[in-house]
Short mmCIF file of C-alpha atoms in Angstrom, two decimals:
data_model
loop_
_atom_site.label_atom_id
_atom_site.label_comp_id
_atom_site.label_asym_id
_atom_site.label_seq_id
_atom_site.Cartn_x
_atom_site.Cartn_y
_atom_site.Cartn_z
CA LEU A 29 2.54 16.61 -5.84
CA SER A 30 2.91 16.48 -2.10
CA PRO A 31 4.36 19.72 -0.71
CA ARG A 32 6.45 17.77 1.81
CA VAL A 33 7.92 14.86 -0.14
CA ASP A 34 11.36 15.90 1.10
CA ARG A 35 10.29 14.71 4.57
CA ILE A 36 9.86 11.06 3.54
CA PRO A 37 13.52 9.91 3.72
CA ALA A 38 13.69 11.22 7.30
CA LEU A 39 10.86 8.90 8.29
CA PHE A 40 13.17 5.91 8.03
CA SER A 41 15.20 7.16 10.98
CA GLU A 42 12.20 7.66 13.26
CA PRO A 43 11.87 4.96 15.95
CA THR A 44 8.24 4.12 15.12
CA ASN A 45 9.18 3.31 11.55
CA THR A 46 11.70 0.55 12.07
CA ARG A 47 8.91 -1.99 11.51
CA PRO A 48 9.20 -3.86 8.16
CA ASP A 49 5.65 -3.07 7.02
CA ILE A 50 6.11 0.70 7.33
CA ALA A 51 9.60 0.60 5.81
CA ARG A 52 8.37 -1.46 2.85
CA ALA A 53 5.39 0.80 2.16
CA MET A 54 7.42 3.99 2.62
CA ALA A 55 10.02 2.70 0.18
CA PHE A 56 7.31 2.06 -2.40
CA LEU A 57 5.85 5.53 -1.88
CA LEU A 58 9.26 7.18 -2.16
CA GLU A 59 10.00 5.25 -5.37
CA ASP A 60 6.65 6.31 -6.81
CA GLN A 61 7.26 9.98 -6.00
CA THR A 62 10.79 9.86 -7.37
CA SER A 63 9.61 8.35 -10.64
CA ARG A 64 6.93 11.05 -10.96
CA TYR A 65 9.54 13.78 -10.49
CA ASP A 66 11.80 12.08 -13.05
CA ARG A 67 8.99 11.90 -15.62
CA ILE A 68 8.14 15.59 -15.13
CA ALA A 69 11.80 16.64 -15.41
CA LYS A 70 12.30 14.53 -18.53
CA SER A 71 9.18 15.97 -20.17
CA ILE A 72 10.32 19.54 -19.47
CA GLU A 73 13.80 18.83 -20.84
CA GLU A 74 12.39 17.30 -24.03
CA LYS A 75 10.04 20.23 -24.64
CA GLU A 76 12.82 22.75 -24.07
CA ARG A 77 15.13 20.84 -26.40
CA ASP A 78 12.54 20.53 -29.17
CA LEU A 79 11.40 24.14 -28.97
CA GLY A 80 14.12 26.58 -30.04
CA ALA A 81 14.12 30.36 -29.68
CA ASP A 82 12.71 30.92 -33.19
CA ASP A 83 9.95 28.42 -32.51
CA VAL A 84 8.98 30.17 -29.29
CA LYS A 85 8.62 33.47 -31.15
CA ALA A 86 6.50 31.83 -33.85
CA VAL A 87 4.25 30.20 -31.26
CA ASP A 88 3.80 33.48 -29.40
CA LYS A 89 2.79 35.21 -32.62
CA ALA A 90 0.34 32.45 -33.51
CA LEU A 91 -1.33 32.47 -30.11
CA THR A 92 -1.68 36.28 -30.15
CA GLY A 93 -3.08 36.30 -33.69
CA GLU A 94 0.00 37.89 -35.28
CA ALA A 95 1.13 34.93 -37.36
CA ALA A 96 0.69 34.72 -41.11
CA PRO A 97 -1.65 32.00 -42.44
CA LEU A 98 -0.11 28.54 -42.33
CA ALA A 99 1.51 27.46 -45.59
CA ASN A 100 0.40 24.81 -48.10
CA VAL A 101 -3.27 24.61 -47.13
CA GLY A 102 -5.92 27.06 -48.24
CA ALA A 103 -8.94 28.09 -46.17
CA ALA A 104 -11.31 26.67 -48.77
CA ASP A 105 -9.67 23.25 -48.53
CA ALA A 106 -10.01 23.26 -44.72
CA GLU A 107 -13.64 24.37 -44.72
CA SER A 108 -14.60 21.67 -47.22
CA SER A 109 -13.08 18.90 -45.10
CA VAL A 110 -15.64 16.34 -43.92
CA ASP A 111 -13.92 15.74 -40.60
CA ASP A 112 -13.39 18.14 -37.73
CA PRO A 113 -9.60 18.33 -37.25
CA VAL A 114 -9.90 17.52 -33.53
CA LEU A 115 -13.11 15.52 -33.12
CA GLY A 116 -13.67 13.66 -36.40
CA GLN A 117 -16.79 13.29 -38.55
CA LEU A 118 -19.83 15.23 -37.40
CA LEU A 119 -22.92 12.98 -37.50
CA ALA A 120 -25.53 15.25 -35.95
CA ASP A 121 -25.87 18.61 -34.22
CA LEU A 122 -28.70 18.18 -31.72
CA GLY A 123 -28.46 21.66 -30.25
CA ASP A 124 -27.52 20.70 -26.69
CA LYS A 125 -24.82 18.34 -27.97
CA ARG A 126 -23.03 17.20 -31.12
CA VAL A 127 -22.33 13.58 -32.07
CA TYR A 128 -19.13 12.56 -33.89
CA LEU A 129 -17.37 9.49 -35.23
CA CYS A 130 -13.86 9.99 -33.87
CA ASP A 131 -10.68 8.23 -35.00
CA ILE A 132 -9.02 6.48 -32.08
CA PRO A 133 -5.71 8.40 -32.44
CA LYS A 134 -7.68 11.67 -32.24
CA LEU A 135 -9.58 10.45 -29.17
CA LEU A 136 -6.40 9.36 -27.38
CA ARG A 137 -4.97 12.86 -27.73
CA LEU A 138 -7.90 14.55 -25.97
CA PRO A 139 -7.49 15.43 -22.26
CA VAL A 140 -9.55 14.03 -19.39
CA TRP A 141 -11.46 16.32 -17.05
CA GLU A 142 -9.17 16.55 -14.04
CA ARG A 143 -11.87 16.84 -11.37
CA GLN A 144 -13.55 13.48 -11.91
CA ARG A 145 -12.58 10.04 -10.58
CA VAL A 146 -8.87 9.41 -10.29
CA TYR A 147 -7.67 7.52 -13.36
CA ARG A 148 -6.54 3.98 -12.53
CA PRO A 149 -4.24 2.45 -15.16
CA ASP A 150 -4.71 -1.04 -13.71
CA ARG A 151 -8.47 -0.78 -14.19
CA ALA A 152 -8.06 0.31 -17.83
CA LYS A 153 -5.59 -2.52 -18.45
CA GLY A 154 -7.99 -4.98 -16.82
CA ILE A 155 -10.79 -3.88 -19.16
CA ALA A 156 -8.48 -4.31 -22.16
CA MET A 157 -7.29 -7.77 -21.10
CA ASP A 158 -10.88 -8.86 -20.50
CA LYS A 159 -11.79 -7.78 -24.05
CA ILE A 160 -8.87 -9.76 -25.48
CA ARG A 161 -9.86 -12.88 -23.52
CA LYS A 162 -13.46 -12.63 -24.74
CA LYS A 163 -12.28 -12.20 -28.32
CA ALA A 164 -10.07 -15.29 -28.02
CA SER A 165 -12.85 -17.42 -26.54
CA SER A 166 -15.75 -16.28 -28.72
CA GLY A 167 -14.09 -15.11 -31.91
CA SER A 168 -16.30 -12.02 -31.91
CA PRO A 169 -14.81 -8.63 -32.86
CA LEU A 170 -13.85 -6.27 -30.07
CA SER A 171 -16.36 -3.58 -29.18
CA PHE A 172 -17.24 -1.18 -26.37
CA PRO A 173 -20.81 -0.37 -25.33
CA GLY A 174 -22.03 3.17 -24.89
CA VAL A 175 -20.62 6.48 -25.99
CA ILE A 176 -17.65 8.55 -24.77
CA SER A 177 -18.89 11.87 -23.36
CA LEU A 178 -16.91 15.10 -23.63
CA TYR A 179 -17.51 18.71 -22.73
CA GLU A 180 -16.47 21.73 -24.76
CA LYS A 181 -15.30 24.97 -23.16
CA ALA A 182 -17.71 27.18 -25.06
CA TRP A 183 -16.56 30.07 -22.86
CA GLU A 184 -13.18 30.01 -24.65
CA ALA A 185 -12.59 31.20 -28.20
CA ALA A 186 -11.93 28.43 -30.70
CA PRO A 187 -8.91 28.55 -33.06
CA GLU A 188 -9.61 29.12 -36.77
CA ARG A 189 -10.74 25.91 -38.45
CA SER A 190 -8.49 26.52 -41.46
CA ASP A 191 -5.41 26.74 -39.24
CA LEU A 192 -6.45 23.58 -37.38
CA ALA A 193 -6.93 21.69 -40.65
CA ALA A 194 -3.42 22.67 -41.72
CA ALA A 195 -1.99 21.66 -38.36
CA GLU A 196 -3.88 18.38 -38.37
CA ARG A 197 -2.42 17.47 -41.76
CA GLY A 198 1.05 18.01 -40.39
CA ASP A 199 0.36 16.02 -37.21
CA ASN A 200 1.88 12.57 -36.85
CA GLY A 201 -1.06 10.15 -36.76
CA ASP A 202 1.04 7.00 -36.56
CA ASP A 203 1.73 7.27 -32.86
CA ALA A 204 -1.35 7.99 -30.78
CA GLY A 205 -0.65 10.52 -28.06
CA SER A 206 2.56 11.85 -29.63
CA SER A 207 3.17 15.49 -30.44
CA LEU A 208 4.89 17.21 -33.30
CA VAL A 209 8.57 17.76 -32.71
CA GLU A 210 11.23 19.59 -34.60
CA GLY A 211 11.62 18.32 -38.14
CA GLU A 212 8.24 16.58 -38.49
CA GLY A 213 6.37 17.63 -41.55
CA SER A 214 9.51 18.89 -43.26
CA GLY A 215 8.87 16.48 -46.11
CA SER A 216 5.75 18.42 -47.05
CA GLY A 217 7.50 21.77 -47.03
CA VAL A 218 6.65 22.71 -43.44
CA SER A 219 9.55 24.22 -41.50
CA ALA A 220 10.46 23.29 -37.95
CA ALA A 221 9.06 26.60 -36.73
CA GLN A 222 5.78 26.04 -38.58
CA ALA A 223 5.58 22.49 -37.23
CA SER A 224 5.94 23.85 -33.71
CA VAL A 225 3.20 26.41 -34.37
CA GLN A 226 0.94 23.67 -35.69
CA ALA A 227 1.60 21.52 -32.63
CA GLN A 228 0.76 24.43 -30.32
CA LEU A 229 -2.44 25.20 -32.20
CA LEU A 230 -3.60 21.58 -32.00
CA ALA A 231 -2.76 21.45 -28.28
CA LEU A 232 -4.72 24.67 -27.77
CA ALA A 233 -7.70 23.30 -29.67
CA ARG A 234 -7.66 20.00 -27.75
CA SER A 235 -7.46 21.79 -24.42
CA ARG A 236 -10.97 23.18 -25.06
CA PHE A 237 -12.37 19.65 -24.66
CA GLY A 238 -12.32 17.11 -21.87
CA ILE A 239 -13.48 13.52 -21.43
CA VAL A 240 -16.06 13.62 -18.66
CA ASP A 241 -17.31 10.03 -18.90
CA GLY A 242 -15.49 6.99 -20.26
CA GLN A 243 -11.88 7.69 -19.27
CA HIS A 244 -11.18 4.04 -18.38
CA ARG A 245 -12.70 2.83 -21.65
CA VAL A 246 -10.41 5.29 -23.44
CA GLY A 247 -7.49 3.96 -21.39
CA ALA A 248 -8.42 0.41 -22.44
CA LEU A 249 -8.61 1.58 -26.06
CA ARG A 250 -5.09 2.95 -25.71
CA VAL A 251 -3.83 -0.45 -24.53
CA LEU A 252 -5.69 -2.32 -27.28
CA PHE A 253 -4.70 0.15 -30.01
CA GLY A 254 -1.08 -0.32 -28.99
CA LYS A 255 -1.54 -4.07 -29.52
CA GLY A 256 -2.80 -3.56 -33.06
CA GLU A 257 -6.52 -3.77 -32.27
CA PHE A 258 -9.11 -1.25 -33.52
CA GLU A 259 -6.88 -0.01 -36.37
CA GLY A 260 -9.01 2.06 -38.75
CA THR A 261 -11.92 1.96 -36.29
CA ARG A 262 -13.82 5.05 -35.18
CA VAL A 263 -15.57 5.60 -31.86
CA LEU A 264 -18.88 7.33 -31.17
CA ILE A 265 -18.48 10.43 -29.00
CA GLU A 266 -20.88 13.10 -27.80
CA VAL A 267 -19.75 16.67 -27.12
CA PHE A 268 -21.65 19.05 -24.82
CA PRO A 269 -20.84 22.76 -25.32
CA LEU A 270 -20.97 24.30 -21.83
CA ALA A 271 -20.79 27.84 -20.50
CA ASN A 272 -18.58 27.37 -17.42
CA GLU A 273 -16.84 24.90 -15.10
CA GLU A 274 -19.90 24.64 -12.86
CA GLN A 275 -21.89 23.20 -15.77
CA VAL A 276 -19.14 20.62 -16.30
CA SER A 277 -19.56 19.47 -12.69
CA GLU A 278 -23.34 19.30 -13.15
CA LEU A 279 -22.92 17.23 -16.32
CA PHE A 280 -20.60 14.80 -14.57
CA ILE A 281 -23.03 14.31 -11.68
CA GLU A 282 -25.99 13.88 -14.05
CA ILE A 283 -24.17 11.24 -16.12
CA ASN A 284 -23.20 9.29 -13.01
CA LYS A 285 -26.56 9.34 -11.23
CA ALA A 286 -27.29 5.82 -12.45
CA GLU A 287 -23.89 4.63 -11.17
CA PRO A 288 -23.29 6.23 -7.77
CA VAL A 289 -20.07 8.18 -7.51
CA LYS A 290 -18.02 8.01 -4.32
CA ASP A 291 -18.18 11.20 -2.23
CA VAL A 292 -14.43 11.64 -2.62
CA ASP A 293 -14.85 11.75 -6.42
CA LEU A 294 -17.71 14.26 -6.49
CA PRO A 295 -16.62 17.66 -7.83
CA GLY A 296 -15.98 20.15 -5.04
CA MET A 297 -16.05 17.62 -2.21
CA ALA A 298 -12.36 16.85 -1.73
CA SER A 299 -9.50 19.14 -2.66
CA ASP A 300 -7.28 18.04 -5.52
CA PHE A 301 -4.46 17.51 -3.02
CA GLU A 302 -6.53 15.31 -0.69
CA ARG A 303 -8.01 13.30 -3.54
CA GLU A 304 -4.60 12.60 -5.10
CA THR A 305 -3.08 11.86 -1.68
CA LEU A 306 -5.80 9.33 -0.85
CA PHE A 307 -5.35 7.67 -4.23
CA ARG A 308 -1.58 7.31 -3.95
CA VAL A 309 -1.69 6.09 -0.36
CA ALA A 310 -4.38 3.53 -1.21
CA GLU A 311 -2.33 2.39 -4.22
CA THR A 312 0.69 2.03 -1.94
CA LEU A 313 -1.24 -0.18 0.48
CA LYS A 314 -2.50 -2.25 -2.44
CA ALA A 315 1.07 -2.71 -3.70
CA ALA A 316 2.26 -3.69 -0.22
CA TYR A 317 -0.63 -6.12 0.38
CA PRO A 318 -1.87 -7.18 -3.09
CA GLU A 319 -3.62 -10.33 -1.84
CA MET A 320 -5.90 -8.24 0.40
CA PHE A 321 -7.37 -5.97 -2.28
CA LYS A 322 -10.16 -6.88 -4.70
CA ASP A 323 -11.60 -5.11 -7.74
CA SER A 324 -15.19 -5.65 -6.60
CA THR A 325 -16.72 -2.87 -4.49
CA LYS A 326 -18.70 -5.58 -2.67
CA CYS A 327 -15.71 -7.68 -1.64
CA ARG A 328 -15.93 -9.71 1.55
CA LYS A 329 -13.87 -9.48 4.72
CA PRO A 330 -10.92 -9.27 5.18
CA HIS A 331 -10.45 -7.73 1.73
CA LEU A 332 -10.63 -4.07 0.76
CA ASN A 333 -11.54 -2.31 -2.45
CA LEU A 334 -9.25 0.59 -3.35
CA ASP A 335 -12.07 3.04 -4.11
CA ASN A 336 -14.06 2.02 -1.03
CA LEU A 337 -10.97 2.63 1.12
CA ARG A 338 -10.34 6.09 -0.37
CA ASP A 339 -13.96 7.06 0.16
CA ALA A 340 -14.12 5.70 3.71
CA VAL A 341 -11.00 7.59 4.79
CA PHE A 342 -12.35 10.77 3.20
CA SER A 343 -15.92 10.43 4.51
CA ARG A 344 -14.78 9.80 8.08
CA GLY A 345 -12.63 12.94 8.00
CA VAL A 346 -9.35 11.21 8.83
CA VAL A 347 -7.07 13.66 7.00
CA ALA A 348 -8.76 16.76 8.44
CA ARG A 349 -9.08 15.31 11.97
CA HIS A 350 -5.38 14.52 12.24
CA GLY A 351 -4.16 17.49 10.21
CA PHE A 352 -2.14 15.38 7.81
CA VAL A 353 -0.33 17.54 5.26
CA ASP A 354 1.42 14.90 3.16
CA GLU A 355 0.84 11.35 2.02
CA SER A 356 3.61 9.85 4.16
CA GLU A 357 1.81 10.94 7.35
CA LEU A 358 -1.47 9.36 6.23
CA LEU A 359 0.30 6.18 5.17
CA GLU A 360 2.12 5.93 8.49
CA TRP A 361 -1.16 6.38 10.39
CA LEU A 362 -2.88 3.63 8.37
CA LEU A 363 -0.01 1.23 8.93
CA ASN A 364 0.02 1.99 12.65
CA GLU A 365 -3.72 1.28 12.82
CA ASN A 366 -3.09 -2.00 11.05
CA TYR A 367 -0.32 -2.78 13.56
CA GLU A 368 -2.64 -2.08 16.51
CA LEU A 369 -5.28 -4.41 15.04
CA ALA A 370 -2.66 -7.12 14.60
CA GLU A 371 -2.01 -7.01 18.36
CA LEU A 372 -5.62 -8.02 19.15
CA SER A 373 -6.15 -11.61 20.25
CA ASP A 374 -8.63 -13.89 18.51
CA GLU A 375 -10.92 -13.54 21.52
CA ALA A 376 -10.86 -9.73 21.20
CA TRP A 377 -11.72 -10.00 17.51
CA PHE A 378 -14.54 -12.43 18.24
CA ALA A 379 -15.91 -10.00 20.84
CA LYS A 380 -15.84 -7.17 18.29
CA GLU A 381 -17.61 -9.28 15.69
CA SER A 382 -20.19 -10.70 18.11
CA PHE A 383 -21.14 -7.31 19.58
CA GLY A 384 -19.57 -7.92 23.00
CA GLY A 385 -19.97 -11.69 23.04
CA LYS A 386 -23.76 -11.75 22.64
CA LYS A 387 -23.44 -14.20 19.76
CA PRO A 388 -20.46 -16.23 18.56
CA PRO A 389 -18.87 -15.27 15.22
CA GLY A 390 -19.61 -17.54 12.30
CA PRO A 391 -17.12 -19.64 10.37
CA ALA A 392 -16.90 -16.98 7.64
CA PHE A 393 -15.38 -14.45 10.06
CA GLN A 394 -13.04 -17.02 11.54
CA LYS A 395 -11.80 -17.78 8.02
CA ALA A 396 -11.44 -14.05 7.31
CA LEU A 397 -9.41 -13.54 10.51
CA ALA A 398 -7.16 -16.45 9.61
CA LYS A 399 -6.42 -14.92 6.21
CA ALA A 400 -5.79 -11.49 7.78
CA ARG A 401 -3.26 -13.06 10.13
CA SER A 402 -1.68 -14.97 7.24
CA PHE A 403 -1.04 -11.78 5.25
CA ARG A 404 -0.74 -9.44 8.30
CA PHE A 405 -3.40 -7.03 7.04
CA TYR A 406 -6.45 -6.26 9.21
CA LEU A 407 -8.02 -3.04 7.94
CA GLY A 408 -10.67 -4.95 6.00
CA LEU A 409 -12.03 -6.84 9.02
CA ASN A 410 -14.01 -3.85 10.30
CA ASP A 411 -14.03 -0.06 10.03
CA ASP A 412 -13.93 1.00 13.70
CA TRP A 413 -10.28 2.06 13.30
CA LEU A 414 -11.36 4.90 10.96
CA ASP A 415 -12.68 6.82 13.98
CA ASN A 416 -9.48 6.55 16.04
#
């Protein structure tokens, strides 16, 4: 979260921000930040409400190894289970990696590696809708190519398999992504305190894994699974046990060599704050000017691609050069650059495009300029403004 979100309301009173474009974009950004704060506060309140004092003590004992064995499930039963409680059915152990068939609810509960590309819900939804359209037109069953790749934190101790098996049996598999709350599992003789311990153990076990490739396919699976698709289906996943975070970064880069990763998304290039700031500001511009953004990374003028914009702003050092410390400052700068470009005459634009008038611009650029003027968005016409 931006360390200076409290500054945003004050921007409305500044003289330079009386323009409608800045006010509209700032309002969207403020609404987005407010909703994120509300979601965080609600999540904290729910967790505090569901976890009583006795539950907290039981969880502490379990995580420090002081808890008694979980009730109703013996160690022998857990060890003889075909499926891994977190990952599913083991198909092969190849030494450097293990291959599993994973139930979709299990997969949807696993975390995503936080240092990779920023997750884009609209992209995941677009993949899902495309699958549904193809199913409707062809009648073929839904499927996803490839395999979902995960890493395992081999440098952290794993919880006991018998305890995980017991916890997994008490977990609520009907609602992918949900967690155990007070009272769940009571029908099978598990107390609220034990249910909380089980939920904590499963969360601890899942935290040792992370999706390093395929996060948008998993997001699409979440959308489709919520619509009743893929029920009873299992997904192929590969799990790489790694020794440290550096090896996770190396794995991510190796996987994405065939599909170039933007500099801003490479591990260690941009700080988490800058990467998240660029994403939210780009999303804000896209929301303010939806007609001027395209999904294709090879879109034509005057359009922009969200990821290309993030990477261009990062690669040209805009944030560092201007010393921006919150997303509202970057957004205001981008909108001011757009405003300055709007002030250029057609002749000035033609001179820019024709390298000082040495050759006249073609009809494609004239059409692009006309559309930019129609929607009052000019950042996609050229990239000279990035160096201002």
